[in-house]
Amino acid sequence: QVQLVESGGGLVQAGGSLRLSCAASGGTFSRYNMGWFRQAPGKEREFVAAIAWSAGTTYGANYADSVKGRFTISRDNAKNTVYLQMNSLKPEDTAVYCCAVRIGTRWNYGGDYGYWGQGTQVTVSS
């Protein structure tokens, strides 16, 4: 059974940075395609970023247009951890951020992900 635990969220001013971590246990992490999603109050869950299992650092990464150039997804297979570095944060980035393991073929579709974490809250003040 795969378990995912996110951390690193918090309150930050617009323009600031945060780094989220997602620690995995169970299974073979190095073989997992991973993704980050977020959900703001009253809104649907949306894709943020994804990284392939074979990625060393950022190879094989994909991003939502809304975060491209500001967020970077990476992974450390030795630590069973995937990261989301978030720079130039905006108030509209405020949401609960969750990581998940991709079990389907579409890297930007939440329905193709399983083994979700509980999420970490990110709040960006203006």
C-alpha positions as a Markdown table, in Angstrom:
| # | Residue | x | y | z |
|---|---|---|---|---|
| 1 | Gln | 0.0 | 0.0 | 0.0 |
| 2 | Val | 1.4 | 3.3 | -1.1 |
| 3 | Gln | 1.2 | 6.2 | 1.4 |
| 4 | Leu | 1.9 | 9.8 | 0.5 |
| 5 | Val | 2.5 | 12.6 | 3.0 |
| 6 | Glu | 2.8 | 16.2 | 1.9 |
| 7 | Ser | 4.5 | 19.0 | 3.8 |
| 8 | Gly | 5.9 | 22.5 | 3.3 |
| 9 | Gly | 2.7 | 24.5 | 2.9 |
| 10 | Gly | 2.0 | 27.7 | 4.8 |
| 11 | Leu | 1.2 | 31.4 | 4.5 |
| 12 | Val | 3.4 | 33.5 | 2.2 |
| 13 | Gln | 3.1 | 37.0 | 0.7 |
| 14 | Ala | 2.6 | 37.4 | -3.0 |
| 15 | Gly | 5.9 | 37.2 | -4.8 |
| 16 | Gly | 7.3 | 34.8 | -2.3 |
| 17 | Ser | 8.3 | 31.2 | -2.5 |
| 18 | Leu | 7.5 | 27.8 | -0.9 |
| 19 | Arg | 8.8 | 24.3 | -1.5 |
| 20 | Leu | 6.4 | 21.5 | -1.0 |
| 21 | Ser | 7.5 | 17.9 | -0.3 |
| 22 | Cys | 5.7 | 14.7 | -0.9 |
| 23 | Ala | 7.2 | 11.7 | 0.9 |
| 24 | Ala | 6.2 | 8.2 | -0.3 |
| 25 | Ser | 6.3 | 4.9 | 1.5 |
| 26 | Gly | 5.4 | 1.5 | 0.3 |
| 27 | Gly | 6.0 | 0.2 | -3.2 |
| 28 | Thr | 8.8 | 1.2 | -5.5 |
| 29 | Phe | 8.9 | 5.0 | -5.6 |
| 30 | Ser | 11.5 | 5.2 | -8.4 |
| 31 | Arg | 9.0 | 3.5 | -10.7 |
| 32 | Tyr | 6.1 | 5.9 | -10.0 |
| 33 | Asn | 5.0 | 8.7 | -12.3 |
| 34 | Met | 4.1 | 11.5 | -9.8 |
| 35 | Gly | 1.9 | 14.5 | -10.0 |
| 36 | Trp | 0.8 | 17.6 | -8.0 |
| 37 | Phe | -2.8 | 18.9 | -8.0 |
| 38 | Arg | -4.5 | 21.7 | -6.2 |
| 39 | Gln | -8.0 | 22.6 | -5.1 |
| 40 | Ala | -9.1 | 26.0 | -4.0 |
| 41 | Pro | -12.3 | 26.5 | -2.0 |
| 42 | Gly | -15.4 | 26.3 | -4.3 |
| 43 | Lys | -13.3 | 25.2 | -7.3 |
| 44 | Glu | -12.6 | 21.9 | -9.0 |
| 45 | Arg | -9.3 | 20.1 | -8.5 |
| 46 | Glu | -6.8 | 21.2 | -11.1 |
| 47 | Phe | -3.5 | 19.8 | -12.4 |
| 48 | Val | -0.3 | 21.6 | -11.4 |
| 49 | Ala | 2.7 | 19.5 | -12.5 |
| 50 | Ala | 3.8 | 16.0 | -13.2 |
| 51 | Ile | 7.1 | 14.2 | -13.5 |
| 52 | Ala | 8.0 | 10.8 | -15.0 |
| 53 | Trp | 9.4 | 7.9 | -13.1 |
| 54 | Ser | 12.6 | 8.0 | -15.0 |
| 55 | Ala | 13.3 | 11.6 | -14.3 |
| 56 | Gly | 16.6 | 12.4 | -12.6 |
| 57 | Thr | 15.7 | 15.9 | -11.6 |
| 58 | Thr | 13.3 | 17.8 | -13.9 |
| 59 | Tyr | 13.5 | 15.6 | -17.1 |
| 60 | Gly | 10.1 | 14.4 | -18.1 |
| 61 | Ala | 8.2 | 17.2 | -16.3 |
| 62 | Asn | 4.9 | 18.8 | -17.4 |
| 63 | Tyr | 3.2 | 21.9 | -16.1 |
| 64 | Ala | -0.1 | 23.6 | -16.2 |
| 65 | Asp | 0.0 | 26.8 | -18.2 |
| 66 | Ser | -0.9 | 28.8 | -15.1 |
| 67 | Val | 2.3 | 27.8 | -13.2 |
| 68 | Lys | 4.7 | 27.3 | -16.1 |
| 69 | Gly | 7.9 | 29.3 | -15.5 |
| 70 | Arg | 7.1 | 29.8 | -11.8 |
| 71 | Phe | 6.9 | 26.2 | -10.4 |
| 72 | Thr | 9.4 | 23.4 | -10.7 |
| 73 | Ile | 8.7 | 19.7 | -10.0 |
| 74 | Ser | 11.6 | 17.4 | -9.1 |
| 75 | Arg | 12.2 | 14.2 | -7.4 |
| 76 | Asp | 14.8 | 12.4 | -5.3 |
| 77 | Asn | 14.4 | 8.7 | -5.7 |
| 78 | Ala | 16.9 | 8.0 | -2.9 |
| 79 | Lys | 14.6 | 9.9 | -0.5 |
| 80 | Asn | 11.3 | 8.6 | -2.0 |
| 81 | Thr | 10.3 | 12.2 | -2.3 |
| 82 | Val | 8.9 | 14.5 | -5.0 |
| 83 | Tyr | 9.1 | 18.3 | -4.6 |
| 84 | Leu | 7.3 | 21.3 | -5.9 |
| 85 | Gln | 9.3 | 24.5 | -5.8 |
| 86 | Met | 6.9 | 27.4 | -6.1 |
| 87 | Asn | 8.3 | 30.9 | -6.9 |
| 88 | Ser | 6.6 | 34.2 | -7.7 |
| 89 | Leu | 3.5 | 33.1 | -5.9 |
| 90 | Lys | 0.2 | 34.8 | -6.5 |
| 91 | Pro | -3.0 | 35.0 | -4.5 |
| 92 | Glu | -4.7 | 32.7 | -7.0 |
| 93 | Asp | -2.2 | 30.0 | -6.1 |
| 94 | Thr | -4.0 | 29.7 | -2.8 |
| 95 | Ala | -5.2 | 26.1 | -2.5 |
| 96 | Val | -4.7 | 22.7 | -0.9 |
| 97 | Tyr | -1.9 | 21.0 | -2.8 |
| 98 | Cys | -1.9 | 17.2 | -3.1 |
| 99 | Cys | 0.5 | 14.7 | -4.6 |
| 100 | Ala | -0.5 | 11.5 | -6.2 |
| 101 | Val | 0.8 | 8.5 | -8.1 |
| 102 | Arg | -0.2 | 8.3 | -11.8 |
| 103 | Ile | -1.8 | 4.9 | -12.6 |
| 104 | Gly | -3.3 | 5.8 | -16.0 |
| 105 | Thr | -1.9 | 7.4 | -19.1 |
| 106 | Arg | -2.9 | 11.0 | -18.9 |
| 107 | Trp | -0.5 | 13.1 | -16.8 |
| 108 | Asn | -2.8 | 16.1 | -16.4 |
| 109 | Tyr | -6.1 | 14.2 | -15.5 |
| 110 | Gly | -6.8 | 13.6 | -11.9 |
| 111 | Gly | -8.9 | 10.5 | -12.7 |
| 112 | Asp | -5.7 | 8.7 | -13.9 |
| 113 | Tyr | -4.1 | 9.2 | -10.5 |
| 114 | Gly | -4.4 | 7.0 | -7.4 |
| 115 | Tyr | -2.8 | 6.9 | -3.9 |
| 116 | Trp | -3.5 | 10.5 | -3.0 |
| 117 | Gly | -2.0 | 12.3 | -0.1 |
| 118 | Gln | -4.0 | 14.4 | 2.4 |
| 119 | Gly | -2.6 | 17.6 | 1.1 |
| 120 | Thr | -0.9 | 20.7 | 2.4 |
| 121 | Gln | -2.5 | 24.2 | 2.6 |
| 122 | Val | -0.8 | 27.0 | 0.7 |
| 123 | Thr | -2.1 | 30.5 | 1.3 |
| 124 | Val | -0.8 | 33.5 | -0.6 |
| 125 | Ser | -1.7 | 36.9 | 0.7 |
| 126 | Ser | -1.8 | 40.0 | -1.5 |
